[in-house]
Tab-separated table of C-alpha atoms and ligand atoms in Angstrom:
chain	number	residue	atom	x	y	z
A	1	MET	CA	61.336	67.978	189.191
A	2	LEU	CA	58.513	69.479	190.726
A	3	ASP	CA	60.545	71.046	193.282
A	4	LYS	CA	62.821	72.229	191.193
A	5	ILE	CA	60.175	74.145	189.053
A	6	LYS	CA	58.666	75.575	192.285
A	7	GLY	CA	62.427	76.683	192.814
A	8	TYR	CA	62.503	78.431	189.859
A	9	ILE	CA	59.450	80.299	190.477
A	10	GLU	CA	60.546	81.577	194.020
A	11	GLU	CA	63.950	82.612	192.492
A	12	THR	CA	62.535	84.630	189.814
A	13	ALA	CA	59.766	86.065	191.886
A	14	SER	CA	62.026	88.884	193.050
A	15	PHE	CA	63.856	89.469	190.098
A	16	LYS	CA	63.887	93.025	189.049
A	17	ALA	CA	65.771	94.125	185.869
A	18	GLU	CA	67.648	97.662	185.932
A	19	SER	CA	68.115	98.053	182.257
A	20	LEU	CA	66.296	96.382	178.877
A	21	GLU	CA	69.539	94.660	178.357
A	22	GLN	CA	69.290	92.887	181.656
A	23	LEU	CA	65.952	91.918	181.098
A	24	GLU	CA	66.623	90.711	177.570
A	25	ASN	CA	69.437	88.626	178.986
A	26	PHE	CA	66.838	87.409	181.620
A	27	ARG	CA	64.657	86.268	178.825
A	28	ILE	CA	67.218	84.617	176.807
A	29	HIS	CA	68.214	82.860	179.960
A	30	TRP	CA	64.586	81.348	180.851
A	31	LEU	CA	62.794	81.455	177.667
A	32	GLY	CA	65.369	81.389	175.072
A	33	ARG	CA	66.103	78.753	172.399
A	34	LYS	CA	68.729	77.105	174.895
A	35	GLY	CA	67.168	78.276	177.984
A	36	VAL	CA	65.817	76.707	181.043
A	37	LEU	CA	62.498	76.168	180.129
A	38	LYS	CA	63.509	74.380	177.015
A	39	ASP	CA	65.577	71.708	179.006
A	40	LEU	CA	62.407	71.305	181.296
A	41	PHE	CA	60.485	70.607	178.256
A	42	GLU	CA	63.240	67.828	177.240
A	43	ASP	CA	63.090	66.781	180.873
A	44	PHE	CA	59.476	66.231	180.805
A	45	LYS	CA	59.551	63.726	178.176
A	46	THR	CA	61.373	61.394	180.760
A	47	VAL	CA	58.441	62.036	183.552
A	48	PRO	CA	56.482	58.964	184.542
A	49	LYS	CA	52.936	59.072	183.118
A	50	GLU	CA	51.337	59.691	186.370
A	51	LEU	CA	53.057	62.709	187.177
A	52	LYS	CA	52.870	64.204	183.891
A	53	ARG	CA	49.780	65.928	184.713
A	54	ASP	CA	51.299	67.904	187.494
A	55	VAL	CA	54.590	68.460	186.157
A	56	GLY	CA	53.086	69.722	182.946
A	57	GLN	CA	50.846	72.125	184.843
A	58	ALA	CA	53.869	73.339	186.690
A	59	VAL	CA	55.919	73.874	183.773
A	60	ASN	CA	53.219	75.930	182.125
A	61	GLU	CA	52.711	77.952	185.587
A	62	LEU	CA	56.319	78.875	185.302
A	63	ARG	CA	56.270	79.880	182.025
A	64	SER	CA	53.216	82.120	182.463
A	65	HIS	CA	54.941	83.366	185.272
A	66	LEU	CA	58.127	84.141	183.555
A	67	GLU	CA	56.405	86.017	180.689
A	68	ALA	CA	54.067	88.158	182.955
A	69	THR	CA	57.455	89.184	184.362
A	70	ILE	CA	58.791	90.436	181.478
A	71	VAL	CA	56.040	91.749	179.900
A	72	LYS	CA	55.095	93.924	183.158
A	73	GLN	CA	58.949	95.039	183.349
A	74	LYS	CA	58.880	95.864	179.731
A	75	GLU	CA	56.200	98.178	180.197
A	76	ALA	CA	58.429	100.187	183.092
A	77	PHE	CA	60.927	100.858	180.477
A	78	ASP	CA	58.571	101.601	177.367
A	79	GLY	CA	58.741	105.080	176.182
A	80	GLN	CA	62.500	105.291	176.728
A	81	GLY	CA	63.149	105.750	172.984
A	82	GLN	CA	65.225	102.992	171.016
A	83	GLU	CA	66.024	100.477	173.727
A	84	SER	CA	62.698	99.424	173.991
A	85	LEU	CA	62.778	98.375	170.250
A	86	ASN	CA	64.737	95.719	171.307
A	87	LEU	CA	62.357	93.662	173.050
A	88	GLU	CA	59.591	94.147	170.436
A	89	ASP	CA	61.727	92.632	167.816
A	90	TYR	CA	60.481	88.984	168.852
A	91	THR	CA	56.536	90.040	169.528
A	92	ARG	CA	55.984	91.827	166.253
A	93	PRO	CA	57.573	93.021	163.284
A	94	SER	CA	59.739	96.614	163.925
A	95	GLY	CA	61.218	99.134	161.325
A	96	PHE	CA	58.270	100.940	160.231
A	97	GLU	CA	59.554	103.470	157.838
A	98	LEU	CA	58.359	107.068	158.658
A	99	GLY	CA	56.756	108.657	155.704
A	100	SER	CA	57.656	112.329	154.351
A	101	LYS	CA	55.869	114.774	152.633
A	102	HIS	CA	55.958	115.209	148.700
A	103	PRO	CA	58.137	118.331	147.710
A	104	VAL	CA	55.032	119.245	145.567
A	105	SER	CA	52.804	119.334	148.627
A	106	VAL	CA	55.673	121.342	150.595
A	107	VAL	CA	55.855	123.843	148.098
A	108	ARG	CA	52.101	124.050	147.396
A	109	ARG	CA	51.421	124.703	151.143
A	110	GLU	CA	54.284	127.266	151.536
A	111	ILE	CA	53.124	129.274	148.391
A	112	LEU	CA	49.249	129.142	149.800
A	113	ASP	CA	50.695	130.221	153.230
A	114	ILE	CA	52.608	133.292	151.966
A	115	PHE	CA	49.450	134.511	149.969
A	116	SER	CA	47.448	133.927	152.951
A	117	GLN	CA	49.417	136.427	154.913
A	118	ILE	CA	48.252	139.145	152.530
A	119	GLY	CA	44.694	138.039	152.513
A	120	PHE	CA	44.390	135.689	149.537
A	121	LYS	CA	41.636	132.863	150.249
A	122	VAL	CA	41.972	129.363	148.509
A	123	ALA	CA	39.347	128.356	145.983
A	124	GLU	CA	39.198	125.265	144.085
A	125	GLY	CA	37.330	123.955	141.056
A	126	PRO	CA	36.735	120.625	139.094
A	127	GLU	CA	39.563	118.840	136.814
A	128	ILE	CA	36.753	117.978	134.376
A	129	GLU	CA	35.789	121.122	132.736
A	130	ASP	CA	33.699	122.750	129.500
A	131	ASP	CA	35.201	124.952	127.009
A	132	TRP	CA	33.479	127.952	128.660
A	133	HIS	CA	35.616	127.776	131.858
A	134	VAL	CA	38.769	126.821	130.448
A	135	PHE	CA	38.829	128.906	127.243
A	136	SER	CA	35.933	130.945	126.104
A	137	GLY	CA	35.141	132.710	129.345
A	138	LEU	CA	38.779	133.643	129.221
A	139	ASN	CA	38.866	135.214	126.061
A	140	PHE	CA	40.446	132.367	123.996
A	141	PRO	CA	39.436	132.916	120.447
A	142	PRO	CA	37.688	129.896	118.538
A	143	GLU	CA	40.669	129.194	116.557
A	144	HIS	CA	43.379	129.531	119.343
A	145	PRO	CA	45.569	126.395	119.218
A	146	ALA	CA	45.386	125.450	122.994
A	147	ARG	CA	41.773	124.035	121.700
A	148	ASP	CA	43.684	121.430	119.530
A	149	MET	CA	43.317	118.047	120.191
A	150	GLN	CA	47.361	118.164	120.120
A	151	ASP	CA	47.328	120.162	123.214
A	152	THR	CA	44.127	119.207	125.185
A	153	PHE	CA	42.561	116.398	126.575
A	154	PHE	CA	39.089	115.980	125.287
A	155	ILE	CA	36.734	113.828	126.864
A	156	GLU	CA	33.873	114.704	124.412
A	157	LYS	CA	33.297	117.053	121.579
A	158	ASP	CA	30.392	119.212	120.706
A	159	PRO	CA	29.542	120.271	123.367
A	160	ASP	CA	33.325	120.139	124.547
A	161	ILE	CA	33.983	118.388	127.910
A	162	LEU	CA	37.830	118.468	128.867
A	163	LEU	CA	40.577	118.193	131.472
A	164	ARG	CA	41.550	121.625	132.207
A	165	THR	CA	44.641	122.814	131.123
A	166	HIS	CA	45.150	125.546	133.750
A	167	THR	CA	43.355	126.659	136.860
A	168	SER	CA	42.328	129.807	135.338
A	169	SER	CA	39.141	127.950	135.166
A	170	VAL	CA	38.647	128.621	138.639
A	171	GLN	CA	38.853	132.277	137.877
A	172	VAL	CA	36.017	131.904	135.723
A	173	ARG	CA	33.869	130.270	138.296
A	174	THR	CA	34.334	132.747	141.296
A	175	MET	CA	34.100	135.645	139.198
A	176	THR	CA	30.482	134.562	138.173
A	177	ASP	CA	29.779	133.079	141.566
A	178	SER	CA	31.022	135.990	143.564
A	179	GLU	CA	30.997	139.741	143.720
A	180	PRO	CA	34.182	141.608	143.913
A	181	PRO	CA	36.260	142.411	145.845
A	182	MET	CA	37.880	139.296	145.594
A	183	ARG	CA	41.235	138.055	146.339
A	184	ILE	CA	41.829	134.501	145.693
A	185	VAL	CA	44.478	131.651	145.151
A	186	MET	CA	43.653	128.802	143.361
A	187	PRO	CA	45.969	125.417	143.788
A	188	GLY	CA	45.296	122.450	141.454
A	189	ARG	CA	46.058	119.686	138.930
A	190	VAL	CA	46.196	120.581	135.351
A	191	PHE	CA	46.323	118.414	132.300
A	192	ARG	CA	48.054	118.923	128.859
A	193	ASN	CA	48.457	116.551	126.089
A	194	GLU	CA	52.270	116.736	125.961
A	195	ALA	CA	55.010	114.033	125.705
A	196	ILE	CA	56.415	113.247	128.987
A	197	SER	CA	60.162	114.294	128.988
A	198	ALA	CA	62.622	115.633	131.719
A	199	ARG	CA	61.247	118.995	131.158
A	200	SER	CA	57.302	118.732	130.935
A	201	HIS	CA	54.657	116.173	132.225
A	202	CYS	CA	50.843	115.746	130.851
A	203	ILE	CA	50.021	116.153	134.575
A	204	PHE	CA	51.082	118.631	136.589
A	205	HIS	CA	49.953	121.503	139.226
A	206	GLN	CA	49.581	125.002	139.157
A	207	ILE	CA	48.958	127.690	141.837
A	208	GLU	CA	46.763	130.922	140.139
A	209	GLY	CA	46.139	133.994	141.994
A	210	LEU	CA	43.271	136.676	141.162
A	211	TYR	CA	42.674	140.012	142.836
A	212	ILE	CA	39.706	142.200	141.951
A	213	ASP	CA	38.650	145.329	143.274
A	214	GLU	CA	38.086	149.011	142.422
A	215	ASP	CA	41.341	150.758	141.288
A	216	VAL	CA	43.496	147.619	140.983
A	217	SER	CA	46.540	148.780	139.072
A	218	PHE	CA	49.890	146.826	137.679
A	219	ALA	CA	51.823	148.458	140.492
A	220	ASP	CA	49.699	146.156	142.934
A	221	LEU	CA	50.526	143.238	140.924
A	222	LYS	CA	54.241	144.315	141.113
A	223	GLN	CA	54.134	144.870	144.882
A	224	THR	CA	52.463	141.385	145.344
A	225	LEU	CA	54.974	139.474	143.245
A	226	MET	CA	58.083	141.383	144.981
A	227	TYR	CA	56.472	140.214	148.187
A	228	PHE	CA	56.321	136.706	147.003
A	229	ALA	CA	59.611	136.590	145.661
A	230	LYS	CA	61.016	137.941	148.813
A	231	GLU	CA	59.116	135.379	151.145
A	232	PHE	CA	59.851	132.250	148.847
A	233	PHE	CA	63.045	132.682	147.469
A	234	GLY	CA	64.568	135.213	149.787
A	235	LYS	CA	65.256	137.305	146.803
A	236	SER	CA	63.494	140.893	146.078
A	237	LYS	CA	64.868	141.653	142.651
A	238	ILE	CA	62.622	140.945	140.161
A	239	ARG	CA	61.671	141.885	136.453
A	240	LEU	CA	58.811	141.618	134.395
A	241	ARG	CA	59.214	140.803	130.679
A	242	PRO	CA	56.312	141.774	128.057
A	243	SER	CA	54.520	138.412	127.164
A	244	TYR	CA	50.988	137.327	125.889
A	245	PHE	CA	47.710	135.461	127.335
A	246	PRO	CA	44.463	135.640	125.898
A	247	PHE	CA	42.687	136.747	129.238
A	248	THR	CA	45.299	139.531	130.624
A	249	GLU	CA	46.278	142.907	129.053
A	250	PRO	CA	48.821	143.706	129.248
A	251	SER	CA	50.580	140.190	130.146
A	252	ALA	CA	54.104	139.337	131.595
A	253	GLU	CA	56.418	136.947	132.696
A	254	MET	CA	58.165	137.549	135.914
A	255	ASP	CA	61.690	136.447	136.774
A	256	VAL	CA	63.636	136.454	139.705
A	257	TYR	CA	67.245	137.748	140.234
A	258	TRP	CA	68.968	134.439	141.483
A	259	GLY	CA	72.501	135.359	141.021
A	260	LEU	CA	75.715	133.772	139.452
A	261	ASN	CA	77.654	132.914	142.362
A	262	SER	CA	78.142	129.152	141.571
A	263	GLU	CA	78.420	126.548	138.816
A	264	THR	CA	74.847	125.241	139.787
A	265	ASP	CA	73.437	128.977	139.621
A	266	TYR	CA	74.915	129.244	136.064
A	267	ARG	CA	73.344	125.720	135.049
A	268	ILE	CA	69.676	126.578	136.559
A	269	THR	CA	69.684	129.900	135.005
A	270	LYS	CA	71.156	129.218	132.056
A	271	GLY	CA	73.921	131.365	132.559
A	272	THR	CA	71.749	134.805	133.147
A	273	GLY	CA	71.144	134.966	136.466
A	274	TRP	CA	67.535	135.160	136.082
A	275	LEU	CA	64.829	132.477	136.862
A	276	GLU	CA	61.502	132.178	134.911
A	277	ILE	CA	58.731	131.808	137.621
A	278	LEU	CA	55.468	132.855	136.462
A	279	GLY	CA	53.027	134.323	134.004
A	280	CYS	CA	50.581	137.324	134.977
A	281	GLY	CA	48.994	140.333	133.779
A	282	MET	CA	46.165	142.720	134.238
A	283	VAL	CA	42.564	140.696	133.816
A	284	ASP	CA	41.371	141.567	130.121
A	285	PRO	CA	38.177	143.693	130.479
A	286	ASN	CA	36.384	141.162	128.074
A	287	VAL	CA	37.120	138.460	130.735
A	288	LEU	CA	35.825	140.839	133.584
A	289	GLU	CA	32.519	141.384	131.260
A	290	ALA	CA	32.042	137.819	130.137
A	291	SER	CA	31.665	136.890	133.855
A	292	ASN	CA	29.349	139.957	134.306
A	293	ILE	CA	31.371	142.049	136.307
A	294	ASP	CA	31.489	145.984	135.379
A	295	SER	CA	35.074	146.490	133.764
A	296	LYS	CA	34.478	150.501	134.242
A	297	LYS	CA	34.220	149.780	137.762
A	298	TYR	CA	36.659	147.154	138.758
A	299	SER	CA	39.995	145.896	137.413
A	300	GLY	CA	42.226	143.081	138.553
A	301	PHE	CA	45.399	141.103	138.075
A	302	ALA	CA	46.241	137.546	137.727
A	303	PHE	CA	49.430	135.406	137.989
A	304	GLY	CA	49.787	131.642	137.488
A	305	MET	CA	52.578	129.254	138.280
A	306	GLY	CA	53.638	125.919	137.991
A	307	ILE	CA	54.198	124.150	141.230
A	308	GLU	CA	56.547	121.410	139.990
A	309	ARG	CA	58.630	123.822	138.421
A	310	ILE	CA	59.263	125.782	141.525
A	311	ALA	CA	59.875	122.722	143.471
A	312	MET	CA	62.469	121.721	140.712
A	313	LEU	CA	64.001	124.870	141.231
A	314	ARG	CA	63.871	125.158	145.129
A	315	TYR	CA	65.363	121.429	145.592
A	316	GLN	CA	67.581	121.484	142.227
A	317	ILE	CA	65.315	118.473	140.688
A	318	ASP	CA	66.589	117.970	137.072
A	319	ASP	CA	63.977	115.911	135.866
A	320	ILE	CA	60.155	116.420	136.437
A	321	ARG	CA	59.563	112.886	135.977
A	322	LEU	CA	61.182	111.965	139.499
A	323	LEU	CA	58.163	113.815	141.120
A	324	PHE	CA	55.634	111.642	139.755
A	325	GLU	CA	57.464	108.094	140.046
A	326	ASN	CA	57.145	108.125	143.882
A	327	ASP	CA	60.412	106.143	144.254
A	328	VAL	CA	61.235	105.902	147.567
A	329	ARG	CA	64.725	106.583	147.241
A	330	PHE	CA	63.988	109.875	145.962
A	331	LEU	CA	60.999	110.894	148.342
A	332	GLN	CA	63.354	109.796	151.545
A	333	GLN	CA	65.708	112.664	150.518
A	334	PHE	CA	62.482	115.169	151.987
A	335	LYS	CA	62.399	113.717	155.189
A	336	SER	CA	63.580	116.383	156.879
A	337	ILE	CA	61.496	119.271	155.326
B	401	LIG	N1	47.152	130.206	132.805
B	401	LIG	C1	48.281	130.460	132.401
B	401	LIG	C2	49.072	129.476	132.063
B	401	LIG	O1	48.437	128.063	132.500
B	401	LIG	C3	49.054	131.229	133.398
B	401	LIG	C4	48.642	132.627	133.951
B	401	LIG	C5	47.668	132.625	134.971
B	401	LIG	C6	49.121	133.785	133.238
B	401	LIG	C7	47.293	133.982	135.154
B	401	LIG	C8	48.833	134.898	133.717
B	401	LIG	C9	47.758	135.132	134.541
B	401	LIG	O2	50.159	129.355	131.413
């Protein structure tokens, strides 16, 4: 038996696999469940006691030699893609899934990139805020319905500590902390006391923009938004509908002309061809003054949009809850973006 084992070592010493498949066959032949080594271990049982030590050593030597041959040759094949996984199957678990970026992160990044091209810097602020930064500093009158418990999550009352309902709070922080000119985009998570449905969620994300300088006009706002629509949606036809926000005057809502070429277009634009994208307006002089900015010298515009809403339009997602559940079957669809 000792000679047989030595013979095996010599026989396999010059083995050189030409493919992973050949190497795998080699492994199965020698070390597999019905392989040569298995037989040797069976035979070992019948080896006379006095020879057991030597034979045992020889079998172990053969096994180490075979294992080393396989490992060494496998390394040579590594880096050749899929094939190398086959051999790994029996040494460690394989099939790790590649992750994907969340659609909200993708859209957030894209929007920030578009505005950074024209000089907007990113500014961020806390999610837990006080009344001043979310409401009073933004010209909300004391009886405004947004201050209602039904609309806002309060953490404490008198003085009011609450979860911010919009990223406009970062406007107030930036205006108080720095001097014009300022040109910032403010991404962040916001909270509203709303029932969760396919259309709305109590947590979502916004990106807000603010530009303050001398002689900023409504035409500047319009040009900036047209540029954004062109870059993000590939469409340059927009319209501004009059609207109302306590902190901007005049205020508007911007729609992008999407077109009515397919059934989906009809569905997502509710048959109008227009998509409602964001709220905007010229910063109310009261808001500038509240943050100690001279409203005679400076003017500015602001705009704000919901990231989930934009992601839903872009990827034709019809239930906002899908963006929060993190179901891998949903997320896997975004692997390529
Ligand atoms: N803050 C507003 C909202 O949450 C959006 C907005 C921002 C409107 C800036 C005008 C200007 O709905």
